[in-house]
Amino acid sequence: MQSIHEIIIIGGGSIGLAIAIELRLLGADVTVVSHNFKAAAGHAAAGMLAPQAEQISAGAMLDLCVASRDLYPEWSEKIESISGADPGYWQCGILAPRLTHTHTDADWLEPRSIHHHQSGLSESIVGGYWYPADGQVDSRALVRALWCACQFLGVKWLDAVKVTSICRSGGRVTHLETSEGEMSAQHYILATGAWSQQLLPIPVVPRKGQMLSVMVPEAQLANLPLQQVLFGEEIYIVPRRDGRIVIGATSEDAGFAPHNTPAGVEQLMTNAIRLFPQLRDLPIQETWWGFRPATPDELPIMGTSSEANLTLATGHYRNGILLTPITAKLIADLVWHQQADRLLSDFSWQRFDPRSASISDRL
Ligand code: GLY
């Protein structure tokens, strides 16, 4: 087999950058082609590392998410040591307060203990769960650190370059057509998130999320009112160490419709204040939106494709930031060492291939 040296990664979000770093560390000559760096979902994400709080069912996806969460401490240190930039990893734990008492299992926190655990919760909270191993990373700081690490390692970075077509012949990608002309390499990796269907017939569609942030006043910074994530029903509240509090997120089938809307912002503010009333008085700092890459079964698409020299790493839906370290590791091993980890086996594009016998079972 011809050894791979030159690799083009299409997509400059957290997944594309993290794969670029792993492959560059292995010795590859890597180019990342990014259409619009700021539009990548990683810039919009709250950065929760929440396989348990998201209540992902037991199985391959939970295994993948927990493995990635467990990589975070060491991996974020590695990214910081290469880039010199702190990605803002914080194993702060996630508290999941509930407004209705529907649970009777052993982990359920009774009202007295949940209000003791976190002061300032709404009096309507009747209990909840505590997930100490979950946490967060400051997604914008992470993307910045990944970009700096790529620069330091000599990854070639092409921003504002749009790949318009992946040209294929004889079971291989021959070249890319881009806004800057043709480009070619020995191997290609697709990491274009919500935009993937513009280049390949794979079922990845945008699911819009609106977000906002408030800021704790300077006088209270030494004594932040929240030191853990609150993961409520249809709302999450993510305090950063610098006093910012990120509030998210809507989940809308709105295509790539830009902008925040009054209805979206109202939903966030109403749900957030209902959970943690003192937020009502904090100054709004920013509102923004992003596009999650959603697949029909809400699982990522990762691994080989129908073209021998094209690897897929897309469709991470609500878990792109969480799954960044494991995706980078699994995809780098697959491309560079031709080693397919068993963790990849449930995330093949073939589950959506009409020629696959199992498709009706999987969709
Ligand atoms: N990971 C949370 C969200 O996508 O809203």
XYZ file of C-alpha atoms and ligand atoms in Angstrom:
368
model
C 0.000 0.000 0.000
C 1.251 3.483 -0.884
C 2.106 5.415 2.282
C 0.074 8.560 2.806
C 1.882 11.819 3.293
C -0.197 14.683 1.920
C -3.618 15.153 3.466
C -6.262 17.813 2.879
C -8.862 18.312 5.612
C -12.014 20.024 4.375
C -13.425 21.989 7.312
C -11.644 24.156 9.868
C -13.861 23.646 12.922
C -12.768 21.946 16.126
C -12.946 18.462 14.549
C -10.918 19.402 11.462
C -8.272 21.279 13.466
C -7.904 18.522 16.056
C -7.478 15.849 13.351
C -4.916 18.099 11.649
C -2.890 18.278 14.867
C -2.869 14.494 15.405
C -1.861 13.801 11.806
C 0.803 16.502 11.812
C 2.271 15.028 15.012
C 2.452 11.684 13.200
C 4.427 13.331 10.390
C 1.803 14.135 7.747
C 1.871 17.176 5.502
C -1.563 18.609 6.366
C -3.621 21.375 4.758
C -6.888 22.561 6.296
C -9.330 24.265 3.926
C -11.886 26.389 5.763
C -14.721 28.269 4.115
C -15.651 30.455 7.078
C -13.723 29.851 10.303
C -16.116 31.888 12.467
C -19.200 29.961 11.267
C -17.957 26.600 12.593
C -20.218 25.108 15.257
C -17.371 25.099 17.795
C -17.494 28.902 18.030
C -21.179 28.770 18.963
C -21.135 25.751 21.287
C -21.446 26.035 25.062
C -18.711 23.399 25.396
C -20.477 21.078 27.817
C -18.770 17.718 28.276
C -21.980 16.042 29.267
C -22.481 12.411 28.239
C -24.341 11.752 31.486
C -26.304 14.989 31.741
C -27.370 14.621 28.078
C -28.708 11.178 29.129
C -27.177 9.380 26.174
C -28.460 5.797 26.250
C -26.082 2.943 27.065
C -24.367 1.631 23.956
C -21.788 2.616 21.365
C -22.533 6.368 21.496
C -22.282 6.545 25.285
C -19.025 4.555 25.165
C -17.637 6.969 22.584
C -18.735 10.057 24.526
C -17.392 8.814 27.866
C -14.081 7.803 26.253
C -13.758 11.295 24.787
C -14.705 13.024 28.040
C -12.043 10.952 29.774
C -9.417 12.025 27.239
C -10.062 15.711 27.954
C -7.693 16.381 30.884
C -4.613 14.999 29.157
C -5.585 16.098 25.655
C -6.315 19.702 26.640
C -2.954 19.835 28.430
C -1.309 18.619 25.241
C -3.078 21.273 23.165
C -2.050 23.939 25.697
C 1.572 22.789 25.714
C 1.765 22.974 21.892
C -0.219 26.185 21.461
C 0.630 28.122 24.609
C -3.115 28.890 24.861
C -5.386 27.610 27.644
C -8.411 25.766 26.158
C -10.429 26.396 29.333
C -11.079 22.791 30.375
C -12.934 22.677 33.708
C -14.216 19.508 35.348
C -16.780 21.501 37.254
C -19.470 18.808 37.311
C -23.008 19.199 36.003
C -26.105 19.563 38.159
C -29.393 18.599 36.499
C -32.261 20.180 38.493
C -35.820 19.055 37.747
C -39.141 20.876 38.035
C -41.158 17.652 38.339
C -40.503 14.627 40.509
C -40.567 11.765 38.042
C -37.556 9.815 39.253
C -37.191 7.408 42.106
C -33.738 5.912 41.556
C -30.895 5.928 44.036
C -29.046 8.864 42.438
C -32.002 11.230 42.793
C -31.185 14.278 44.922
C -34.020 15.249 47.222
C -35.017 18.938 47.322
C -33.063 19.686 50.491
C -29.831 18.264 49.128
C -30.093 19.858 45.682
C -30.786 23.313 47.173
C -27.902 22.738 49.580
C -25.674 21.693 46.677
C -26.467 24.873 44.731
C -27.917 27.944 46.379
C -30.087 30.264 44.308
C -32.016 27.582 42.416
C -35.700 28.309 41.898
C -37.968 27.205 44.747
C -39.868 25.180 42.115
C -36.967 22.760 41.773
C -38.043 19.473 43.359
C -34.833 17.475 43.009
C -32.386 16.390 40.353
C -29.090 14.693 39.589
C -25.421 15.458 40.070
C -22.863 14.284 37.501
C -19.416 15.028 38.961
C -17.427 13.543 36.038
C -19.111 15.788 33.445
C -17.774 19.277 32.916
C -17.043 21.880 30.278
C -14.441 23.421 28.034
C -14.544 27.039 26.875
C -15.320 26.189 23.266
C -14.066 29.479 21.819
C -10.838 29.230 23.804
C -10.506 25.623 22.628
C -10.930 26.500 18.947
C -8.386 29.333 19.371
C -5.913 26.958 21.058
C -6.402 24.337 18.329
C -5.793 26.951 15.648
C -2.646 28.208 17.412
C -1.379 24.612 17.773
C -1.928 24.060 14.046
C 0.041 27.237 13.276
C 2.867 26.193 15.580
C 3.057 22.713 14.044
C 3.103 24.003 10.473
C -0.337 22.871 9.344
C -1.185 24.812 6.173
C -4.276 26.898 6.781
C -6.456 28.156 3.920
C -9.301 30.324 5.196
C -12.089 31.830 3.090
C -11.571 29.081 0.511
C -14.750 27.271 -0.500
C -14.552 23.680 -1.702
C -17.234 23.500 -4.395
C -16.812 19.881 -5.484
C -15.100 16.642 -4.478
C -14.206 15.108 -7.851
C -14.174 11.302 -7.931
C -13.235 8.654 -10.435
C -12.554 4.904 -10.169
C -13.368 4.698 -6.462
C -10.999 7.518 -5.535
C -11.069 11.272 -5.074
C -8.997 12.778 -7.868
C -9.046 16.416 -6.740
C -11.082 19.194 -5.160
C -12.553 22.115 -7.032
C -12.346 25.221 -4.902
C -12.921 28.955 -5.126
C -9.127 29.199 -5.543
C -8.803 26.526 -8.240
C -8.058 22.794 -8.144
C -6.301 21.153 -5.184
C -5.133 17.607 -4.742
C -3.540 15.374 -2.122
C -3.113 11.668 -1.448
C -5.880 11.606 1.113
C -8.891 13.771 1.999
C -10.899 14.113 5.204
C -14.381 15.626 5.244
C -15.055 17.550 8.477
C -17.569 20.121 7.252
C -20.250 19.630 9.913
C -23.672 20.997 9.029
C -22.465 21.878 5.518
C -21.444 18.297 4.597
C -24.374 17.628 2.299
C -23.231 20.426 -0.005
C -20.282 18.184 -0.957
C -21.450 14.582 -0.542
C -24.839 12.824 -0.535
C -24.792 12.056 3.184
C -27.729 12.905 5.465
C -26.340 15.734 7.579
C -28.633 18.739 8.052
C -28.316 21.921 10.127
C -30.158 22.133 13.468
C -30.018 25.744 14.573
C -29.204 26.678 18.155
C -29.583 30.199 19.544
C -27.508 31.199 22.558
C -26.867 34.179 24.763
C -24.507 35.159 27.533
C -24.735 37.382 30.603
C -21.858 38.742 32.662
C -21.360 38.651 36.416
C -20.498 42.218 37.604
C -16.857 42.852 38.453
C -17.549 43.249 42.172
C -18.868 39.650 42.356
C -16.127 37.994 40.299
C -14.249 36.737 43.357
C -17.388 34.918 44.487
C -19.111 33.575 41.366
C -22.764 32.602 41.967
C -22.335 29.445 39.860
C -19.345 27.108 39.863
C -20.948 24.201 38.005
C -23.069 23.749 34.923
C -26.864 23.674 35.387
C -28.508 21.337 32.900
C -32.242 21.883 33.151
C -35.180 20.852 31.015
C -34.689 22.504 27.588
C -32.103 24.874 29.033
C -28.506 24.841 30.177
C -26.503 27.464 32.028
C -22.724 27.269 31.741
C -20.639 29.560 33.972
C -17.142 30.430 32.747
C -14.339 31.194 35.152
C -14.081 34.763 33.824
C -17.643 35.589 34.969
C -19.400 35.008 31.665
C -22.470 32.772 31.892
C -23.486 31.066 28.662
C -27.154 30.150 28.240
C -28.389 27.741 25.590
C -29.881 26.608 23.431
C -32.822 26.447 21.066
C -33.079 23.504 18.700
C -34.687 24.570 15.438
C -35.218 23.080 12.003
C -34.620 26.400 10.314
C -32.074 25.473 7.669
C -29.200 27.942 7.653
C -31.451 30.885 8.643
C -29.120 33.352 10.363
C -29.733 35.678 13.346
C -31.248 35.508 16.781
C -35.004 35.928 16.962
C -37.140 37.481 19.722
C -38.880 34.107 20.201
C -35.556 32.284 20.509
C -34.084 34.748 22.981
C -37.334 34.863 24.975
C -37.334 31.053 25.278
C -33.772 31.074 26.587
C -34.365 33.888 29.070
C -37.657 32.468 30.377
C -36.262 28.970 30.925
C -33.005 30.223 32.411
C -34.696 32.583 34.888
C -37.156 29.846 35.854
C -34.201 27.653 36.793
C -31.856 30.226 38.350
C -33.821 33.427 39.094
C -30.914 35.754 39.913
C -29.888 35.695 36.232
C -32.720 38.167 35.589
C -30.611 41.090 36.829
C -27.328 40.340 35.058
C -26.355 42.379 32.009
C -26.774 40.599 28.672
C -23.389 40.442 27.040
C -23.992 38.797 23.677
C -26.433 36.793 21.606
C -25.436 34.406 18.808
C -26.451 31.291 16.907
C -24.883 28.239 15.287
C -25.748 25.137 13.324
C -25.416 21.621 14.760
C -24.739 18.916 12.175
C -27.662 16.523 12.675
C -28.023 13.040 11.180
C -31.288 11.028 11.092
C -30.227 8.904 14.089
C -28.368 11.799 15.774
C -25.098 9.824 15.712
C -21.901 10.946 13.979
C -20.675 9.667 10.633
C -17.042 8.634 10.991
C -14.634 6.383 9.165
C -14.085 5.187 5.634
C -16.252 6.284 2.706
C -17.072 4.826 -0.706
C -13.842 6.423 -2.007
C -10.624 4.725 -0.896
C -8.841 8.002 -0.138
C -11.684 9.910 1.538
C -12.387 9.646 5.290
C -15.493 11.060 6.973
C -15.647 12.898 10.316
C -18.945 14.746 10.466
C -22.493 14.711 11.880
C -21.510 15.139 15.538
C -24.816 16.914 16.252
C -24.989 18.046 19.932
C -21.638 16.531 20.862
C -19.002 17.988 18.546
C -16.889 19.620 21.236
C -17.227 16.601 23.543
C -16.223 14.209 20.747
C -13.331 16.268 19.370
C -10.449 14.443 21.149
C -11.675 10.908 20.426
C -12.576 11.766 16.831
C -9.091 13.179 16.248
C -7.463 10.082 17.686
C -9.651 7.534 15.894
C -9.477 9.282 12.525
C -5.716 9.852 12.718
C -5.179 6.160 13.554
C -7.452 5.133 10.714
C -5.843 7.375 8.100
C -2.207 7.048 9.167
C -1.990 3.501 10.544
C -5.033 2.025 8.717
C -6.224 0.916 12.167
C -10.001 0.972 12.600
C -10.815 1.047 16.311
C -13.907 -0.949 17.306
C -15.379 2.315 18.647
C -15.791 3.425 15.006
C -17.835 0.458 13.871
C -21.276 1.866 14.765
C -20.735 5.192 13.042
C -20.146 4.170 9.429
C -21.883 6.118 6.621
C -23.091 2.729 5.363
C -25.962 2.710 7.848
C -27.560 5.302 5.549
C -26.631 3.566 2.289
C -29.812 2.300 0.562
C -27.765 -0.666 -0.740
C -27.011 -1.744 2.831
C -29.271 -4.598 3.995
C -29.565 -3.150 7.486
C -30.746 0.313 6.470
C -34.422 -0.200 7.333
C -33.434 -1.381 10.813
C -31.186 1.566 11.455
C -33.252 4.540 10.275
N -24.481 20.304 23.320
C -25.605 21.060 23.588
C -26.312 21.567 22.417
O -26.034 21.191 21.290
O -27.190 22.390 22.584
